[in-house]
CSV table of C-alpha atoms in Angstrom, one decimal:
chain,number,residue,atom,x,y,z
A,146,ASP,CA,-118.1,97.1,236.9
A,147,ILE,CA,-120.5,94.2,235.2
A,148,GLN,CA,-119.5,93.7,231.6
A,149,MET,CA,-121.9,92.3,229.3
A,150,THR,CA,-120.9,90.4,226.1
A,151,GLN,CA,-123.6,89.3,223.5
A,152,SER,CA,-122.8,87.1,220.7
A,153,PRO,CA,-122.9,87.1,217.8
A,154,SER,CA,-122.5,90.8,216.9
A,155,SER,CA,-124.4,90.0,213.6
A,156,LEU,CA,-126.8,87.5,212.5
A,157,SER,CA,-128.1,86.8,208.7
A,158,ALA,CA,-131.5,85.0,208.8
A,159,SER,CA,-134.7,84.5,206.5
A,160,ILE,CA,-138.3,84.9,207.0
A,161,GLY,CA,-139.7,82.3,209.2
A,162,ASP,CA,-136.2,81.0,210.8
A,163,ARG,CA,-135.6,81.2,214.7
A,164,VAL,CA,-132.8,82.6,215.9
A,165,THR,CA,-131.2,83.0,219.4
A,166,ILE,CA,-128.8,85.6,220.7
A,167,THR,CA,-127.1,85.4,224.0
A,168,CYS,CA,-125.7,87.7,226.6
A,169,ARG,CA,-123.3,86.7,229.1
A,170,ALA,CA,-122.7,88.8,232.3
A,171,SER,CA,-119.0,88.5,233.8
A,172,GLN,CA,-120.8,87.8,237.4
A,173,SER,CA,-124.3,87.0,238.6
A,174,ILE,CA,-127.0,89.4,237.8
A,175,LYS,CA,-129.6,87.0,239.1
A,176,THR,CA,-132.6,87.9,236.7
A,177,TYR,CA,-132.1,91.6,236.4
A,178,LEU,CA,-131.6,91.3,232.7
A,179,SER,CA,-134.0,93.1,230.0
A,180,TRP,CA,-133.7,93.2,226.4
A,181,TYR,CA,-134.2,95.9,223.8
A,182,GLN,CA,-134.9,95.8,220.1
A,183,LYS,CA,-133.7,99.2,218.6
A,184,LYS,CA,-134.4,100.3,214.8
A,185,PRO,CA,-132.7,103.3,213.0
A,186,GLY,CA,-134.0,106.4,213.9
A,187,LYS,CA,-136.3,105.1,216.5
A,188,ALA,CA,-135.6,104.7,220.3
A,189,PRO,CA,-134.8,101.3,222.0
A,190,GLU,CA,-137.8,99.4,222.8
A,191,LEU,CA,-138.1,97.0,225.8
A,192,LEU,CA,-138.9,93.4,225.0
A,193,ILE,CA,-138.1,91.1,227.9
A,194,TYR,CA,-137.7,92.0,231.4
A,195,GLY,CA,-136.4,89.9,234.5
A,196,ALA,CA,-134.9,87.8,232.0
A,197,SER,CA,-138.0,85.9,230.8
A,198,ASN,CA,-141.1,88.2,231.4
A,199,LEU,CA,-142.9,89.3,227.8
A,200,GLN,CA,-143.7,93.1,228.0
A,201,SER,CA,-147.0,93.6,227.2
A,202,GLY,CA,-148.0,94.0,223.6
A,203,VAL,CA,-144.6,92.4,222.8
A,204,PRO,CA,-145.6,89.1,220.0
A,205,THR,CA,-144.9,85.7,221.9
A,206,ARG,CA,-142.3,84.6,219.2
A,207,PHE,CA,-140.0,86.8,221.5
A,208,SER,CA,-138.9,84.8,224.4
A,209,GLY,CA,-136.3,84.7,227.0
A,210,SER,CA,-134.3,82.4,229.3
A,211,GLY,CA,-131.6,82.2,231.8
A,212,SER,CA,-130.4,83.4,234.9
A,213,GLY,CA,-127.2,84.1,237.1
A,214,THR,CA,-124.5,85.0,234.1
A,215,ASP,CA,-125.9,83.5,231.0
A,216,PHE,CA,-129.3,84.5,229.2
A,217,THR,CA,-130.9,84.0,225.6
A,218,LEU,CA,-133.2,86.0,223.7
A,219,THR,CA,-135.0,83.6,221.2
A,220,ILE,CA,-137.2,84.8,218.7
A,221,THR,CA,-139.1,82.0,216.6
A,222,SER,CA,-140.7,82.6,213.5
A,223,LEU,CA,-139.1,85.8,212.2
A,224,GLN,CA,-141.5,88.6,210.8
A,225,PRO,CA,-139.8,91.3,208.8
A,226,GLU,CA,-140.5,93.8,211.1
A,227,ASP,CA,-137.9,91.9,213.4
A,228,PHE,CA,-134.5,92.5,211.6
A,229,ALA,CA,-133.2,95.1,213.5
A,230,THR,CA,-130.5,95.2,216.5
A,231,TYR,CA,-131.3,93.6,220.0
A,232,TYR,CA,-129.5,94.6,223.0
A,233,CYS,CA,-129.3,93.3,226.5
A,234,LEU,CA,-129.2,95.5,229.9
A,235,GLN,CA,-127.9,94.0,233.2
A,236,SER,CA,-129.7,96.2,236.2
A,237,THR,CA,-128.3,94.5,239.1
A,238,SER,CA,-125.8,97.2,239.9
A,239,ILE,CA,-124.7,100.5,239.2
A,240,PRO,CA,-123.3,101.3,236.3
A,241,ARG,CA,-126.2,100.0,234.4
A,242,SER,CA,-124.3,97.9,231.5
A,243,PHE,CA,-125.4,97.1,227.9
A,244,GLY,CA,-124.3,94.3,225.8
A,245,GLN,CA,-122.6,95.7,222.4
A,246,GLY,CA,-125.7,94.7,220.4
A,247,THR,CA,-126.5,91.9,217.6
A,248,LYS,CA,-127.5,93.5,214.4
A,249,LEU,CA,-130.1,91.0,212.6
A,250,GLU,CA,-130.4,91.2,209.1
A,251,ILE,CA,-132.0,89.8,206.0
A,252,LYS,CA,-130.2,86.8,204.4
B,299,GLN,CA,-149.5,106.4,229.7
B,300,LEU,CA,-146.3,107.5,230.4
B,301,GLN,CA,-144.5,109.7,228.1
B,302,LEU,CA,-141.0,111.7,227.9
B,303,GLN,CA,-140.6,114.0,225.8
B,304,GLN,CA,-137.0,115.5,225.3
B,305,SER,CA,-136.0,118.8,224.3
B,306,GLY,CA,-132.7,120.7,223.7
B,307,PRO,CA,-130.0,122.1,221.0
B,308,GLY,CA,-128.7,119.6,218.1
B,309,LEU,CA,-125.5,121.3,218.2
B,310,VAL,CA,-123.0,122.2,220.7
B,311,GLU,CA,-119.4,123.9,220.3
B,312,PRO,CA,-116.7,122.0,221.8
B,313,SER,CA,-115.5,122.8,225.6
B,314,GLN,CA,-119.1,123.9,226.0
B,315,THR,CA,-122.1,122.2,227.9
B,316,LEU,CA,-124.5,120.1,226.5
B,317,SER,CA,-127.9,120.7,228.0
B,318,LEU,CA,-131.1,118.5,227.6
B,319,THR,CA,-134.5,118.2,229.1
B,320,CYS,CA,-136.7,115.3,229.7
B,321,ALA,CA,-140.4,116.2,230.5
B,322,ILE,CA,-142.5,113.5,232.1
B,323,SER,CA,-146.3,113.0,231.7
B,324,GLY,CA,-148.2,110.0,233.3
B,325,ASP,CA,-145.6,109.5,236.3
B,326,SER,CA,-144.0,111.5,238.8
B,327,VAL,CA,-140.4,112.5,238.9
B,328,SER,CA,-140.6,112.0,242.7
B,329,SER,CA,-142.0,108.5,242.2
B,330,ASP,CA,-140.1,106.1,244.7
B,331,SER,CA,-140.4,102.9,242.5
B,332,ASP,CA,-138.7,104.8,239.7
B,333,ALA,CA,-135.3,106.2,238.3
B,334,TRP,CA,-134.6,108.7,235.6
B,335,ASN,CA,-132.1,107.9,233.4
B,336,TRP,CA,-130.0,109.2,230.2
B,337,ILE,CA,-128.4,107.5,227.9
B,338,ARG,CA,-126.8,107.7,224.4
B,339,HIS,CA,-126.0,105.8,221.4
B,340,SER,CA,-123.1,106.1,218.9
B,341,PRO,CA,-121.9,103.3,216.4
B,342,SER,CA,-118.4,103.6,218.4
B,343,ARG,CA,-120.0,103.1,221.6
B,344,GLY,CA,-123.2,101.0,221.3
B,345,LEU,CA,-125.7,101.8,224.2
B,346,GLU,CA,-123.9,103.5,226.9
B,347,TRP,CA,-125.8,104.3,230.2
B,348,LEU,CA,-124.5,107.7,231.5
B,349,GLY,CA,-126.3,108.4,234.8
B,350,ARG,CA,-129.5,108.7,237.0
B,351,THR,CA,-131.5,110.5,239.6
B,352,TYR,CA,-133.9,109.3,241.9
B,353,TYR,CA,-136.2,110.0,245.0
B,354,ARG,CA,-136.1,107.7,247.9
B,355,SER,CA,-136.8,109.9,251.2
B,356,LYS,CA,-133.9,112.2,249.4
B,357,TRP,CA,-132.7,113.1,246.1
B,358,TYR,CA,-129.9,110.5,244.9
B,359,ASN,CA,-127.7,110.7,241.7
B,360,GLU,CA,-125.4,108.2,240.3
B,361,TYR,CA,-123.0,108.6,237.4
B,362,ALA,CA,-121.0,106.8,234.8
B,363,VAL,CA,-117.3,106.5,235.3
B,364,SER,CA,-116.9,107.5,231.7
B,365,VAL,CA,-118.5,111.0,232.3
B,366,LYS,CA,-118.0,111.3,235.9
B,367,GLY,CA,-117.1,115.1,237.0
B,368,ARG,CA,-118.6,116.4,233.9
B,369,ILE,CA,-122.5,115.3,234.1
B,370,THR,CA,-125.1,116.3,236.2
B,371,ILE,CA,-128.5,114.9,236.3
B,372,ASN,CA,-130.9,116.8,238.6
B,373,PRO,CA,-135.2,117.0,238.8
B,374,ASP,CA,-137.1,119.6,238.6
B,375,THR,CA,-140.3,118.6,240.6
B,376,SER,CA,-142.2,121.9,240.3
B,377,LYS,CA,-142.2,120.9,236.5
B,378,ASN,CA,-142.1,117.2,236.5
B,379,GLN,CA,-138.9,116.9,234.3
B,380,PHE,CA,-135.2,116.5,234.3
B,381,TYR,CA,-132.3,117.3,233.0
B,382,LEU,CA,-128.5,116.4,231.9
B,383,HIS,CA,-125.8,118.9,231.8
B,384,LEU,CA,-122.6,117.7,230.4
B,385,ASN,CA,-120.1,119.9,230.3
B,386,SER,CA,-116.4,120.4,228.4
B,387,VAL,CA,-118.0,118.2,225.4
B,388,THR,CA,-115.7,117.2,222.9
B,389,PRO,CA,-116.5,115.5,219.3
B,390,GLU,CA,-116.4,112.1,221.0
B,391,ASP,CA,-119.7,112.9,222.7
B,392,THR,CA,-121.6,113.4,219.8
B,393,ALA,CA,-124.2,110.7,219.7
B,394,VAL,CA,-128.1,110.1,220.1
B,395,TYR,CA,-129.2,111.1,223.8
B,396,TYR,CA,-132.4,109.1,225.3
B,397,CYS,CA,-133.9,109.7,228.7
B,398,ALA,CA,-135.7,106.8,229.8
B,399,ARG,CA,-137.6,105.8,232.7
B,400,GLY,CA,-136.1,102.8,235.0
B,401,ARG,CA,-138.6,101.0,236.8
B,402,ASP,CA,-136.3,100.2,240.1
B,403,THR,CA,-137.9,98.1,242.4
B,404,PRO,CA,-136.4,94.7,243.9
B,405,ARG,CA,-138.9,92.8,241.8
B,406,ASP,CA,-138.8,94.7,238.5
B,407,ARG,CA,-135.8,96.6,237.0
B,408,TRP,CA,-136.1,97.8,233.4
B,409,PHE,CA,-135.9,100.9,231.0
B,410,ASP,CA,-139.1,101.9,229.8
B,411,PRO,CA,-140.4,103.8,228.1
B,412,TRP,CA,-137.7,106.0,226.6
B,413,GLY,CA,-137.6,109.6,224.8
B,414,GLN,CA,-137.7,110.0,221.1
B,415,GLY,CA,-134.1,110.6,221.4
B,416,THR,CA,-132.0,114.0,220.4
B,417,LEU,CA,-129.1,113.8,217.9
B,418,VAL,CA,-126.3,115.8,219.5
B,419,THR,CA,-123.4,117.0,217.3
B,420,VAL,CA,-120.4,118.3,219.0
B,421,SER,CA,-118.9,120.7,216.1
B,422,SER,CA,-117.8,124.3,215.5
């Protein structure tokens, strides 16, 4: 099974900051990596798919990069609505596996 | 626009079976580009993929090892929905359960959209 390791597990930042979250796979997953935003009481929402493709309707301050085993999610110019928990997901093989999450909090 | 609507009880007694339904609108459960997934979320485990069902000339099911032997996911083509059955539940199975469409082609693989979530508590 493929293990997904996210870092950091939590992050404090201010409005307007740029933040980067990383996700590392235990073996190559090509670009079968997607990122999700989850807010309390709501379902996760797709932000990025194929490692770097922005889902329709998602603000352009979100971007993703990487291939193989190392991936990043970057949020430029943080907005109040961006404070949430972020998860990566590998979809190269079964079982599908998520990172453990990164909780982004307001400093 | 594709939407998933979940239904099912929020309280299940220990050793009983957890059963949830995910109704699909705007797509077909028999789509040859999609798979139909169940995922759960708990503070202790984060997001955990449980399994999926999908149609590629015939029906397939795949399950997580952590619940294999207790889980069944099956489609209902007449109602365009799919189900989760998890038997012999314990308090460890308490979580918010989500269904999700998984786009599953060589080019595109992701989960979107998700159902609204169902908090299932295992307790007597």
